[in-house]
PDB file of C-alpha atoms in Angstrom:
ATOM      1  CA  UNK A 197      93.343 111.027  70.332  1.00 89.00           C
ATOM      2  CA  UNK A 198      93.548 107.504  71.684  1.00 94.00           C
ATOM      3  CA  UNK A 199      95.947 106.965  74.568  1.00 96.00           C
ATOM      4  CA  UNK A 200      98.190 104.080  75.550  1.00 97.00           C
ATOM      5  CA  UNK A 201      99.537 103.860  79.098  1.00 98.00           C
ATOM      6  CA  UNK A 202     102.968 102.257  79.465  1.00 98.00           C
ATOM      7  CA  UNK A 203     104.503 101.731  82.897  1.00 98.00           C
ATOM      8  CA  UNK A 204     107.929 100.816  84.229  1.00 98.00           C
ATOM      9  CA  UNK A 205     109.259 100.211  87.735  1.00 98.00           C
ATOM     10  CA  UNK A 206     111.660 101.993  90.015  1.00 98.00           C
ATOM     11  CA  UNK A 207     114.943 100.151  90.782  1.00 98.00           C
ATOM     12  CA  UNK A 208     114.820  97.311  93.311  1.00 97.00           C
ATOM     13  CA  UNK A 209     116.955  94.543  94.742  1.00 95.00           C
ATOM     14  CA  UNK A 210     120.063  96.697  95.090  1.00 94.00           C
ATOM     15  CA  UNK A 211     120.149  97.774  91.414  1.00 96.00           C
ATOM     16  CA  UNK A 212     120.790 101.436  90.635  1.00 95.00           C
ATOM     17  CA  UNK A 213     118.513 101.427  87.602  1.00 97.00           C
ATOM     18  CA  UNK A 214     115.544  99.469  86.385  1.00 98.00           C
ATOM     19  CA  UNK A 215     115.686  98.811  82.638  1.00 97.00           C
ATOM     20  CA  UNK A 216     111.906  98.957  82.395  1.00 98.00           C
ATOM     21  CA  UNK A 217     111.806 102.610  83.434  1.00 98.00           C
ATOM     22  CA  UNK A 218     114.991 103.546  81.580  1.00 98.00           C
ATOM     23  CA  UNK A 219     113.257 102.471  78.367  1.00 98.00           C
ATOM     24  CA  UNK A 220     109.637 103.377  79.112  1.00 98.00           C
ATOM     25  CA  UNK A 221     110.422 106.969  80.059  1.00 98.00           C
ATOM     26  CA  UNK A 222     111.733 107.540  76.528  1.00 97.00           C
ATOM     27  CA  UNK A 223     108.267 106.810  75.136  1.00 97.00           C
ATOM     28  CA  UNK A 224     106.670 109.706  76.986  1.00 94.00           C
ATOM     29  CA  UNK A 225     104.417 111.885  74.781  1.00 85.00           C
ATOM     30  CA  UNK A 226     105.339 109.917  71.656  1.00 93.00           C
ATOM     31  CA  UNK A 227     102.589 109.585  69.055  1.00 95.00           C
ATOM     32  CA  UNK A 228     102.492 106.120  67.549  1.00 92.00           C
ATOM     33  CA  UNK A 229      99.941 104.575  65.190  1.00 89.00           C
ATOM     34  CA  UNK A 230      97.457 107.335  65.919  1.00 92.00           C
ATOM     35  CA  UNK A 231      97.781 107.075  69.696  1.00 96.00           C
ATOM     36  CA  UNK A 232      99.489 109.191  72.339  1.00 97.00           C
ATOM     37  CA  UNK A 233     101.837 107.239  74.605  1.00 98.00           C
ATOM     38  CA  UNK A 234     101.662 108.244  78.276  1.00 98.00           C
ATOM     39  CA  UNK A 235     104.178 106.806  80.735  1.00 98.00           C
ATOM     40  CA  UNK A 236     104.233 106.344  84.485  1.00 98.00           C
ATOM     41  CA  UNK A 237     106.717 104.869  86.956  1.00 98.00           C
ATOM     42  CA  UNK A 238     105.348 102.389  89.491  1.00 98.00           C
ATOM     43  CA  UNK A 239     106.828 101.751  92.943  1.00 98.00           C
ATOM     44  CA  UNK A 240     108.265  98.295  93.499  1.00 98.00           C
ATOM     45  CA  UNK A 241     105.982  97.836  96.477  1.00 98.00           C
ATOM     46  CA  UNK A 242     103.176  95.330  96.937  1.00 98.00           C
ATOM     47  CA  UNK A 243      99.789  97.041  97.078  1.00 98.00           C
ATOM     48  CA  UNK A 244     101.068 100.512  96.292  1.00 98.00           C
ATOM     49  CA  UNK A 245     102.072  99.447  92.773  1.00 98.00           C
ATOM     50  CA  UNK A 246      98.489  98.437  91.918  1.00 98.00           C
ATOM     51  CA  UNK A 247      97.146 101.587  93.572  1.00 98.00           C
ATOM     52  CA  UNK A 248      99.470 103.733  91.435  1.00 98.00           C
ATOM     53  CA  UNK A 249      98.499 101.827  88.292  1.00 98.00           C
ATOM     54  CA  UNK A 250      94.775 102.231  88.959  1.00 97.00           C
ATOM     55  CA  UNK A 251      95.250 105.942  89.665  1.00 98.00           C
ATOM     56  CA  UNK A 252      97.042 106.345  86.329  1.00 97.00           C
ATOM     57  CA  UNK A 253      94.258 104.492  84.491  1.00 96.00           C
ATOM     58  CA  UNK A 254      91.649 106.740  86.144  1.00 96.00           C
ATOM     59  CA  UNK A 255      93.618 109.858  85.171  1.00 96.00           C
ATOM     60  CA  UNK A 256      94.606 108.951  81.609  1.00 96.00           C
ATOM     61  CA  UNK A 257      91.644 106.809  80.486  1.00 95.00           C
ATOM     62  CA  UNK A 258      93.803 104.784  78.078  1.00 96.00           C
ATOM     63  CA  UNK A 259      92.635 102.389  75.415  1.00 95.00           C
ATOM     64  CA  UNK A 260      95.490 100.016  76.164  1.00 97.00           C
ATOM     65  CA  UNK A 261      97.861  99.424  79.094  1.00 98.00           C
ATOM     66  CA  UNK A 262     101.262  97.758  78.841  1.00 98.00           C
ATOM     67  CA  UNK A 263     103.276  97.226  82.012  1.00 98.00           C
ATOM     68  CA  UNK A 264     107.002  96.482  81.758  1.00 98.00           C
ATOM     69  CA  UNK A 265     109.332  94.989  84.350  1.00 98.00           C
ATOM     70  CA  UNK A 266     112.882  93.717  84.829  1.00 98.00           C
ATOM     71  CA  UNK A 267     113.666  90.000  84.701  1.00 97.00           C
ATOM     72  CA  UNK A 268     117.381  89.620  85.276  1.00 96.00           C
ATOM     73  CA  UNK A 269     118.651  86.404  83.720  1.00 96.00           C
ATOM     74  CA  UNK A 270     116.164  86.269  80.847  1.00 97.00           C
ATOM     75  CA  UNK A 271     117.501  86.416  77.322  1.00 97.00           C
ATOM     76  CA  UNK A 272     114.369  87.550  75.452  1.00 98.00           C
ATOM     77  CA  UNK A 273     111.826  90.340  75.326  1.00 98.00           C
ATOM     78  CA  UNK A 274     109.160  88.269  77.082  1.00 98.00           C
ATOM     79  CA  UNK A 275     105.412  88.659  76.530  1.00 98.00           C
ATOM     80  CA  UNK A 276     103.721  87.265  79.628  1.00 98.00           C
ATOM     81  CA  UNK A 277     100.757  84.981  79.024  1.00 98.00           C
ATOM     82  CA  UNK A 278      99.334  84.707  82.551  1.00 98.00           C
ATOM     83  CA  UNK A 279      99.320  86.256  86.024  1.00 98.00           C
ATOM     84  CA  UNK A 280      98.444  84.157  89.070  1.00 98.00           C
ATOM     85  CA  UNK A 281      96.620  85.235  92.212  1.00 98.00           C
ATOM     86  CA  UNK A 282      99.510  84.881  94.640  1.00 98.00           C
ATOM     87  CA  UNK A 283     102.228  87.037  96.163  1.00 98.00           C
ATOM     88  CA  UNK A 284     105.272  84.990  97.207  1.00 98.00           C
ATOM     89  CA  UNK A 285     108.284  87.265  97.482  1.00 98.00           C
ATOM     90  CA  UNK A 286     111.804  85.877  97.203  1.00 96.00           C
ATOM     91  CA  UNK A 287     113.179  89.189  98.513  1.00 97.00           C
ATOM     92  CA  UNK A 288     111.534  92.127 100.301  1.00 98.00           C
ATOM     93  CA  UNK A 289     110.036  94.899  98.190  1.00 98.00           C
ATOM     94  CA  UNK A 290     111.293  98.471  98.451  1.00 98.00           C
ATOM     95  CA  UNK A 291     109.409  99.034 101.709  1.00 98.00           C
ATOM     96  CA  UNK A 292     110.474  95.771 103.326  1.00 98.00           C
ATOM     97  CA  UNK A 293     107.292  93.820 102.652  1.00 98.00           C
ATOM     98  CA  UNK A 294     107.809  90.131 101.909  1.00 98.00           C
ATOM     99  CA  UNK A 295     104.458  88.344 101.551  1.00 98.00           C
ATOM    100  CA  UNK A 296     104.491  84.567 101.409  1.00 98.00           C
ATOM    101  CA  UNK A 297     101.683  82.622  99.730  1.00 98.00           C
ATOM    102  CA  UNK A 298      99.209  85.522  99.989  1.00 98.00           C
ATOM    103  CA  UNK A 299      96.371  86.126  97.551  1.00 98.00           C
ATOM    104  CA  UNK A 300      96.362  89.387  95.602  1.00 98.00           C
ATOM    105  CA  UNK A 301      92.565  89.663  95.348  1.00 98.00           C
ATOM    106  CA  UNK A 302      90.722  87.565  97.920  1.00 96.00           C
ATOM    107  CA  UNK A 303      87.676  86.997  95.731  1.00 91.00           C
ATOM    108  CA  UNK A 304      89.597  86.905  92.452  1.00 96.00           C
ATOM    109  CA  UNK A 305      90.114  83.953  90.095  1.00 98.00           C
ATOM    110  CA  UNK A 306      93.250  81.836  90.268  1.00 98.00           C
ATOM    111  CA  UNK A 307      94.669  83.498  87.154  1.00 98.00           C
ATOM    112  CA  UNK A 308      94.126  86.057  84.422  1.00 98.00           C
ATOM    113  CA  UNK A 309      95.453  85.900  80.881  1.00 98.00           C
ATOM    114  CA  UNK A 310      96.953  88.768  78.891  1.00 98.00           C
ATOM    115  CA  UNK A 311      94.599  90.361  76.388  1.00 97.00           C
ATOM    116  CA  UNK A 312      97.450  91.466  74.128  1.00 98.00           C
ATOM    117  CA  UNK A 313      97.948  89.515  70.869  1.00 97.00           C
ATOM    118  CA  UNK A 314     101.091  88.002  72.342  1.00 98.00           C
ATOM    119  CA  UNK A 315     101.916  85.462  69.617  1.00 98.00           C
ATOM    120  CA  UNK A 316     101.342  87.984  66.838  1.00 98.00           C
ATOM    121  CA  UNK A 317     103.639  90.403  68.650  1.00 98.00           C
ATOM    122  CA  UNK A 318     106.365  87.791  69.171  1.00 98.00           C
ATOM    123  CA  UNK A 319     106.209  86.843  65.495  1.00 98.00           C
ATOM    124  CA  UNK A 320     106.494  90.474  64.426  1.00 98.00           C
ATOM    125  CA  UNK A 321     109.423  91.119  66.754  1.00 98.00           C
ATOM    126  CA  UNK A 322     111.317  88.055  65.558  1.00 98.00           C
ATOM    127  CA  UNK A 323     110.779  89.059  61.944  1.00 98.00           C
ATOM    128  CA  UNK A 324     112.365  92.400  62.883  1.00 97.00           C
ATOM    129  CA  UNK A 325     115.406  90.656  64.353  1.00 98.00           C
ATOM    130  CA  UNK A 326     114.513  91.117  68.016  1.00 98.00           C
ATOM    131  CA  UNK A 327     114.754  88.095  70.364  1.00 98.00           C
ATOM    132  CA  UNK A 328     111.256  87.607  71.777  1.00 98.00           C
ATOM    133  CA  UNK A 329     109.146  84.861  73.324  1.00 98.00           C
ATOM    134  CA  UNK A 330     105.864  84.059  75.018  1.00 98.00           C
ATOM    135  CA  UNK A 331     106.555  83.505  78.718  1.00 98.00           C
ATOM    136  CA  UNK A 332     104.402  81.158  80.760  1.00 98.00           C
ATOM    137  CA  UNK A 333     105.223  82.712  84.135  1.00 97.00           C
ATOM    138  CA  UNK A 334     105.394  86.264  85.400  1.00 98.00           C
ATOM    139  CA  UNK A 335     106.820  84.999  88.692  1.00 98.00           C
ATOM    140  CA  UNK A 336     105.268  85.758  92.082  1.00 98.00           C
ATOM    141  CA  UNK A 337     106.926  89.098  92.866  1.00 98.00           C
ATOM    142  CA  UNK A 338     105.689  92.650  92.215  1.00 98.00           C
ATOM    143  CA  UNK A 339     105.609  92.182  88.424  1.00 98.00           C
ATOM    144  CA  UNK A 340     103.079  89.350  88.654  1.00 98.00           C
ATOM    145  CA  UNK A 341     101.266  91.367  91.339  1.00 98.00           C
ATOM    146  CA  UNK A 342     100.869  94.296  88.934  1.00 98.00           C
ATOM    147  CA  UNK A 343      99.883  92.141  85.972  1.00 98.00           C
ATOM    148  CA  UNK A 344      97.206  90.430  88.040  1.00 98.00           C
ATOM    149  CA  UNK A 345      95.981  93.777  89.349  1.00 98.00           C
ATOM    150  CA  UNK A 346      95.845  95.176  85.818  1.00 98.00           C
ATOM    151  CA  UNK A 347      93.917  92.258  84.385  1.00 98.00           C
ATOM    152  CA  UNK A 348      91.536  92.250  87.363  1.00 97.00           C
ATOM    153  CA  UNK A 349      90.822  95.919  86.661  1.00 97.00           C
ATOM    154  CA  UNK A 350      90.255  95.210  82.967  1.00 96.00           C
ATOM    155  CA  UNK A 351      87.833  92.419  83.859  1.00 96.00           C
ATOM    156  CA  UNK A 352      85.450  94.858  85.567  1.00 93.00           C
ATOM    157  CA  UNK A 353      82.394  95.783  83.443  1.00 91.00           C
ATOM    158  CA  UNK A 354      82.958  99.503  84.009  1.00 88.00           C
ATOM    159  CA  UNK A 355      86.536  99.441  82.687  1.00 88.00           C
ATOM    160  CA  UNK A 356      86.965 101.004  79.255  1.00 83.00           C
ATOM    161  CA  UNK A 357      90.500  99.738  78.628  1.00 84.00           C
ATOM    162  CA  UNK A 358      90.427  97.470  75.586  1.00 80.00           C
ATOM    163  CA  UNK A 359      93.689  95.545  76.034  1.00 95.00           C
ATOM    164  CA  UNK A 360      96.379  95.051  78.614  1.00 98.00           C
ATOM    165  CA  UNK A 361      99.335  92.894  79.460  1.00 98.00           C
ATOM    166  CA  UNK A 362     102.820  92.624  80.890  1.00 98.00           C
ATOM    167  CA  UNK A 363     106.293  92.394  79.375  1.00 98.00           C
ATOM    168  CA  UNK A 364     109.517  91.319  81.073  1.00 98.00           C
ATOM    169  CA  UNK A 365     112.854  92.561  79.737  1.00 98.00           C
ATOM    170  CA  UNK A 366     116.467  91.504  80.458  1.00 98.00           C
ATOM    171  CA  UNK A 367     119.115  93.495  82.272  1.00 97.00           C
ATOM    172  CA  UNK A 368     120.725  96.446  80.528  1.00 97.00           C
ATOM    173  CA  UNK A 369     124.362  95.800  79.521  1.00 97.00           C
ATOM    174  CA  UNK A 370     125.656  97.982  82.377  1.00 95.00           C
ATOM    175  CA  UNK A 371     123.702  95.848  84.844  1.00 96.00           C
ATOM    176  CA  UNK A 372     124.810  92.565  83.294  1.00 97.00           C
ATOM    177  CA  UNK A 373     128.430  93.703  83.622  1.00 96.00           C
ATOM    178  CA  UNK A 374     127.949  93.404  87.396  1.00 94.00           C
ATOM    179  CA  UNK A 375     126.381  89.955  87.057  1.00 94.00           C
ATOM    180  CA  UNK A 376     128.966  87.910  85.099  1.00 94.00           C
ATOM    181  CA  UNK A 377     127.320  85.562  82.635  1.00 94.00           C
ATOM    182  CA  UNK A 378     123.926  87.300  82.752  1.00 96.00           C
ATOM    183  CA  UNK A 379     122.352  88.168  79.381  1.00 97.00           C
ATOM    184  CA  UNK A 380     121.393  91.726  78.516  1.00 97.00           C
ATOM    185  CA  UNK A 381     119.530  93.822  75.969  1.00 97.00           C
ATOM    186  CA  UNK A 382     120.275  97.425  75.010  1.00 97.00           C
ATOM    187  CA  UNK A 383     117.915 100.339  75.596  1.00 97.00           C
ATOM    188  CA  UNK A 384     117.774 100.858  71.828  1.00 97.00           C
ATOM    189  CA  UNK A 385     116.656  97.287  71.156  1.00 98.00           C
ATOM    190  CA  UNK A 386     114.051  97.265  73.922  1.00 98.00           C
ATOM    191  CA  UNK A 387     112.726 100.660  72.834  1.00 97.00           C
ATOM    192  CA  UNK A 388     112.300  99.394  69.266  1.00 97.00           C
ATOM    193  CA  UNK A 389     110.592  96.270  70.600  1.00 98.00           C
ATOM    194  CA  UNK A 390     108.145  98.289  72.685  1.00 98.00           C
ATOM    195  CA  UNK A 391     107.272 100.589  69.796  1.00 97.00           C
ATOM    196  CA  UNK A 392     106.636  97.569  67.566  1.00 97.00           C
ATOM    197  CA  UNK A 393     104.584  95.902  70.302  1.00 98.00           C
ATOM    198  CA  UNK A 394     102.332  98.933  70.654  1.00 97.00           C
ATOM    199  CA  UNK A 395     101.938  99.329  66.888  1.00 96.00           C
ATOM    200  CA  UNK A 396     101.058  95.653  66.383  1.00 97.00           C
ATOM    201  CA  UNK A 397      98.577  95.605  69.264  1.00 96.00           C
ATOM    202  CA  UNK A 398      96.857  98.785  68.062  1.00 95.00           C
ATOM    203  CA  UNK A 399      96.663  97.596  64.481  1.00 89.00           C
ATOM    204  CA  UNK A 400      95.267  94.242  65.572  1.00 75.00           C
ATOM    205  CA  UNK A 401      92.500  96.035  67.464  1.00 59.00           C
ATOM    206  CA  UNK A 402      91.737  98.235  64.447  1.00 55.00           C
ATOM    207  CA  UNK A 403      91.559  95.172  62.181  1.00 50.00           C
ATOM    208  CA  UNK A 404      89.106  93.503  64.590  1.00 42.00           C
ATOM    209  CA  UNK A 405      86.864  96.582  64.638  1.00 47.00           C
ATOM    210  CA  UNK A 406      86.877  96.736  60.823  1.00 40.00           C
ATOM    211  CA  UNK A 407      86.026  93.043  60.604  1.00 35.00           C
ATOM    212  CA  UNK A 408      83.211  93.396  63.132  1.00 38.00           C
ATOM    213  CA  UNK A 409      81.812  96.378  61.245  1.00 40.00           C
ATOM    214  CA  UNK A 410      81.820  94.423  58.001  1.00 39.00           C
ATOM    215  CA  UNK A 411      79.681  91.673  59.513  1.00 37.00           C
ATOM    216  CA  UNK A 412      76.990  93.964  60.968  1.00 40.00           C
TER     217      UNK A 412
END
């Protein structure tokens, strides 16, 4: 059976929970669109987060990887378009590291783009009544760090992962209650959005393979 790896982060920045993991962990061992969903939690630590992600890819050998992170203050389920090759931390990570204007991969390109069908996904989510958007920035904290690391891994000729990308989600309501005026999104809504995202991305890949087969 095909496998999809979905990751979330541990809490950071003084929060007791991270909505990405609170949602992602509920996908564990789910079968969706003919694929088994495997989940892993990543540390909110520069360097170690990419190491943990690469170890999970080596172990699971997924067809697709979707990484999810918290973006407090955002109103939508945000499909990230691009990751840039820079770490510039506004606050320290969970081990006290706070890089400023450092490259993630010294020999890497300035940026990598998501290989998920982000606009198709956003359209499908909106049709289902879920607020969603294409985001043009993943920031410069550990989320961008992981997205860049993921896409750098996928760019290697030996990598068998077909698609990958990053999604930012708002606070959970219980978090937003401690940040007056901050928007939020429920676990139920985000879980539905993730399931739809995976289904759309898998179906898009299947449609491409069918179309390629028909032309050969």
